[in-house]
Amino acid sequence: ENGEVLKIVEQKDASEYERQVKEINTGTYVFDNKRLFEALKNINTNNAQGEYYLTDVISIFRNNGEKVGAYVLHDFDESLGVNDRVALATAEDIMRRRINKKHMVNGVTFQNPAATYIDVDAEIASDVMIEANVTLKGNTKVGSGSVLTNGTYLVDATIGENVVITNSMIEQSVVKDGVTIGPFAHVRPDSTLEKNVHIGNFVEVKSSIVGEDTKAGHLTYIGNATVGSEVNFGAGTIIANYDGQHKFKTTIGNNVFVGSNSTIIAPVTLGDNALTAAGSTISDDVEKDALAIGRGRQVNKAGYALNKPHHPNNKK
């Protein structure tokens, strides 16, 4: 009546006239505590159930001349309660569909919206492609033209434009325009990948800055390092940055070529245009334009295998 609530009546106690009312009680209330506690003293069990109804306080308020207002919901989903894990999953599904719809309306493509999980605070530019089973958590931002493939997981990450991330995890890091990552890569917190960096399969980056056009294609760990532009990391390169108690810094200049299976023991600096031979262990600084070789020299012993059991001449 006049936008106010007269009373709330249980279905079993309602008259035929009252049952024609289409509005329902969703069970959500806001009370003045002092007035509520006074009203509770006056409720009784004079009803079909023989129970105390909290909702009787509405008519008590009205009889005392109090005003009782109602907030009318235009979407029934807004009234859903969560009392168990099933209801929680239902509510989460509703929110997920709303969030994903908002992004699709704004020009984001979802391969499978039902299998994509976007937090409410995530920001996604138009013309981003998101495949199934992608998760964006926290304050993640994704720039226009980027592609997030199946299994990608981003947490508080800032992703530039035209980035391609394939089945990889990025945490609390900045990935600039044109970078390619994955598959199966992990960019850990406090890292920055500058423009056009390539981080390939089974590569991990942590607390590092990686310069423009640098490539780490396979099986590499880059930790606590500042890496220049146009550096190439060969497969199996490891930056050993931890001695069991402290983390140490590595600095790698521009246009450095790190040979496959190199171990770089921090703290160390590799100057511009330096090279490390494959299989080297580098524990000292390498000056600009130098080649560092840190491995044992190969020795071939002729005929050595002739006396070994595996040799065909010695097999029975």
CSV table of C-alpha atoms in Angstrom, one decimal, residues 89-254:
chain,number,residue,atom,x,y,z
A,89,ALA,CA,27.8,-23.1,-7.2
A,90,THR,CA,24.4,-21.8,-8.6
A,91,ALA,CA,25.1,-18.3,-7.4
A,92,GLU,CA,28.7,-18.4,-8.8
A,93,ASP,CA,27.3,-19.6,-12.2
A,94,ILE,CA,24.9,-16.7,-12.3
A,95,MET,CA,27.7,-14.2,-11.6
A,96,ARG,CA,30.0,-15.8,-14.1
A,97,ARG,CA,27.4,-15.6,-16.9
A,98,ARG,CA,26.8,-11.9,-16.1
A,99,ILE,CA,30.5,-11.0,-16.1
A,100,ASN,CA,31.2,-12.9,-19.3
A,101,LYS,CA,28.2,-11.4,-21.0
A,102,LYS,CA,29.4,-7.9,-20.1
A,103,HIS,CA,32.7,-8.6,-21.8
A,104,MET,CA,31.2,-10.2,-24.8
A,105,VAL,CA,28.9,-7.2,-25.3
A,106,ASN,CA,32.1,-5.1,-25.2
A,107,GLY,CA,33.8,-7.1,-28.0
A,108,VAL,CA,35.6,-9.9,-26.3
A,109,THR,CA,35.3,-13.3,-27.9
A,110,PHE,CA,34.8,-16.4,-25.7
A,111,GLN,CA,35.2,-19.9,-27.1
A,112,ASN,CA,33.2,-21.3,-24.3
A,113,PRO,CA,31.8,-18.8,-21.8
A,114,ALA,CA,30.5,-21.5,-19.5
A,115,ALA,CA,34.1,-22.8,-19.0
A,116,THR,CA,35.8,-19.4,-18.6
A,117,TYR,CA,36.3,-17.8,-15.2
A,118,ILE,CA,36.7,-14.0,-15.0
A,119,ASP,CA,36.9,-12.1,-11.7
A,120,VAL,CA,34.7,-9.0,-11.5
A,121,ASP,CA,37.7,-6.6,-11.2
A,122,ALA,CA,39.4,-7.9,-14.4
A,123,GLU,CA,39.6,-5.5,-17.4
A,124,ILE,CA,39.6,-6.9,-20.9
A,125,ALA,CA,39.8,-4.7,-24.0
A,126,SER,CA,37.9,-5.4,-27.2
A,127,ASP,CA,39.0,-7.9,-29.8
A,128,VAL,CA,40.6,-10.2,-27.2
A,129,MET,CA,40.2,-14.0,-27.9
A,130,ILE,CA,39.7,-16.2,-24.9
A,131,GLU,CA,39.6,-20.0,-25.3
A,132,ALA,CA,38.0,-22.5,-22.9
A,133,ASN,CA,39.3,-23.1,-19.4
A,134,VAL,CA,40.9,-19.7,-19.0
A,135,THR,CA,41.0,-18.0,-15.6
A,136,LEU,CA,41.5,-14.3,-14.9
A,137,LYS,CA,41.8,-13.4,-11.2
A,138,GLY,CA,42.2,-10.2,-9.3
A,139,ASN,CA,43.0,-7.0,-11.0
A,140,THR,CA,44.2,-8.6,-14.3
A,141,LYS,CA,44.2,-6.4,-17.4
A,142,VAL,CA,44.3,-7.7,-21.0
A,143,GLY,CA,45.0,-5.5,-24.0
A,144,SER,CA,43.3,-5.5,-27.4
A,145,GLY,CA,44.1,-8.2,-29.9
A,146,SER,CA,45.6,-10.6,-27.4
A,147,VAL,CA,44.9,-14.3,-27.4
A,148,LEU,CA,44.6,-16.5,-24.3
A,149,THR,CA,44.5,-20.2,-25.1
A,150,ASN,CA,43.1,-23.1,-23.3
A,151,GLY,CA,44.4,-23.5,-19.7
A,152,THR,CA,45.9,-20.0,-19.3
A,153,TYR,CA,45.8,-18.7,-15.7
A,154,LEU,CA,46.4,-15.0,-14.9
A,155,VAL,CA,46.5,-13.5,-11.5
A,156,ASP,CA,46.9,-9.7,-11.0
A,157,ALA,CA,48.7,-9.6,-14.4
A,158,THR,CA,48.9,-6.7,-16.8
A,159,ILE,CA,48.9,-8.0,-20.4
A,160,GLY,CA,49.6,-5.7,-23.3
A,161,GLU,CA,48.2,-5.7,-26.9
A,162,ASN,CA,48.6,-8.5,-29.4
A,163,VAL,CA,50.0,-10.9,-26.8
A,164,VAL,CA,49.6,-14.7,-27.2
A,165,ILE,CA,49.6,-16.8,-24.1
A,166,THR,CA,49.4,-20.5,-24.6
A,167,ASN,CA,48.4,-22.7,-21.6
A,168,SER,CA,50.6,-20.8,-19.2
A,169,MET,CA,50.5,-19.0,-15.8
A,170,ILE,CA,51.3,-15.4,-15.2
A,171,GLU,CA,51.3,-13.9,-11.6
A,172,GLN,CA,51.6,-10.3,-10.6
A,173,SER,CA,53.7,-9.4,-13.6
A,174,VAL,CA,53.7,-7.1,-16.6
A,175,VAL,CA,53.7,-8.5,-20.1
A,176,LYS,CA,54.1,-5.8,-22.8
A,177,ASP,CA,52.9,-5.7,-26.5
A,178,GLY,CA,53.6,-8.5,-28.9
A,179,VAL,CA,55.0,-11.0,-26.4
A,180,THR,CA,54.4,-14.7,-26.9
A,181,ILE,CA,54.4,-17.1,-23.9
A,182,GLY,CA,54.1,-20.9,-23.7
A,183,PRO,CA,53.0,-23.5,-23.7
A,184,PHE,CA,53.6,-24.6,-20.1
A,185,ALA,CA,55.5,-21.4,-19.1
A,186,HIS,CA,55.3,-19.8,-15.7
A,187,VAL,CA,55.9,-16.0,-15.2
A,188,ARG,CA,56.1,-15.5,-11.4
A,189,PRO,CA,55.6,-12.3,-9.4
A,190,ASP,CA,57.5,-9.1,-10.0
A,191,SER,CA,58.6,-9.8,-13.6
A,192,THR,CA,58.4,-7.6,-16.6
A,193,LEU,CA,58.5,-8.9,-20.2
A,194,GLU,CA,59.3,-6.1,-22.6
A,195,LYS,CA,57.9,-5.9,-26.2
A,196,ASN,CA,58.2,-8.9,-28.5
A,197,VAL,CA,59.8,-11.2,-25.9
A,198,HIS,CA,59.3,-14.9,-26.5
A,199,ILE,CA,59.0,-17.2,-23.5
A,200,GLY,CA,58.7,-20.8,-24.7
A,201,ASN,CA,57.7,-24.2,-23.3
A,202,PHE,CA,58.8,-25.1,-19.8
A,203,VAL,CA,60.4,-21.7,-19.2
A,204,GLU,CA,60.1,-20.0,-15.8
A,205,VAL,CA,60.7,-16.3,-15.1
A,206,LYS,CA,60.8,-14.8,-11.6
A,207,SER,CA,61.5,-11.3,-10.3
A,208,SER,CA,63.2,-10.4,-13.6
A,209,ILE,CA,63.1,-7.8,-16.3
A,210,VAL,CA,63.5,-9.3,-19.8
A,211,GLY,CA,64.4,-6.8,-22.6
A,212,GLU,CA,62.7,-6.4,-26.0
A,213,ASP,CA,63.1,-9.2,-28.6
A,214,THR,CA,64.8,-11.5,-26.1
A,215,LYS,CA,64.0,-15.2,-26.6
A,216,ALA,CA,64.0,-18.1,-24.1
A,217,GLY,CA,62.6,-21.0,-26.1
A,218,HIS,CA,62.9,-24.1,-24.0
A,219,LEU,CA,63.6,-25.4,-20.5
A,220,THR,CA,65.0,-22.2,-19.0
A,221,TYR,CA,65.0,-20.6,-15.6
A,222,ILE,CA,65.5,-16.8,-15.3
A,223,GLY,CA,65.5,-15.6,-11.7
A,224,ASN,CA,66.4,-12.3,-10.1
A,225,ALA,CA,67.9,-11.1,-13.4
A,226,THR,CA,68.0,-7.9,-15.6
A,227,VAL,CA,68.2,-9.1,-19.2
A,228,GLY,CA,68.9,-6.8,-22.1
A,229,SER,CA,67.3,-6.7,-25.6
A,230,GLU,CA,67.9,-9.3,-28.3
A,231,VAL,CA,69.3,-11.9,-25.9
A,232,ASN,CA,69.0,-15.6,-26.9
A,233,PHE,CA,68.9,-18.3,-24.2
A,234,GLY,CA,69.7,-21.8,-25.4
A,235,ALA,CA,67.7,-24.7,-24.2
A,236,GLY,CA,68.5,-25.8,-20.6
A,237,THR,CA,69.9,-22.5,-19.4
A,238,ILE,CA,69.7,-22.0,-15.7
A,239,ILE,CA,70.4,-18.9,-13.7
A,240,ALA,CA,71.4,-20.2,-10.2
A,241,ASN,CA,70.4,-17.3,-8.0
A,242,TYR,CA,70.0,-18.9,-4.6
A,243,ASP,CA,72.7,-20.2,-2.3
A,244,GLY,CA,70.2,-21.6,0.3
A,245,GLN,CA,70.0,-18.4,2.3
A,246,HIS,CA,70.1,-15.4,-0.1
A,247,LYS,CA,69.0,-14.5,-3.6
A,248,PHE,CA,71.6,-12.9,-5.9
A,249,LYS,CA,71.3,-10.7,-9.0
A,250,THR,CA,72.4,-11.4,-12.5
A,251,THR,CA,72.8,-8.8,-15.2
A,252,ILE,CA,72.9,-9.7,-18.9
A,253,GLY,CA,73.6,-7.0,-21.5
A,254,ASN,CA,72.1,-6.6,-25.0
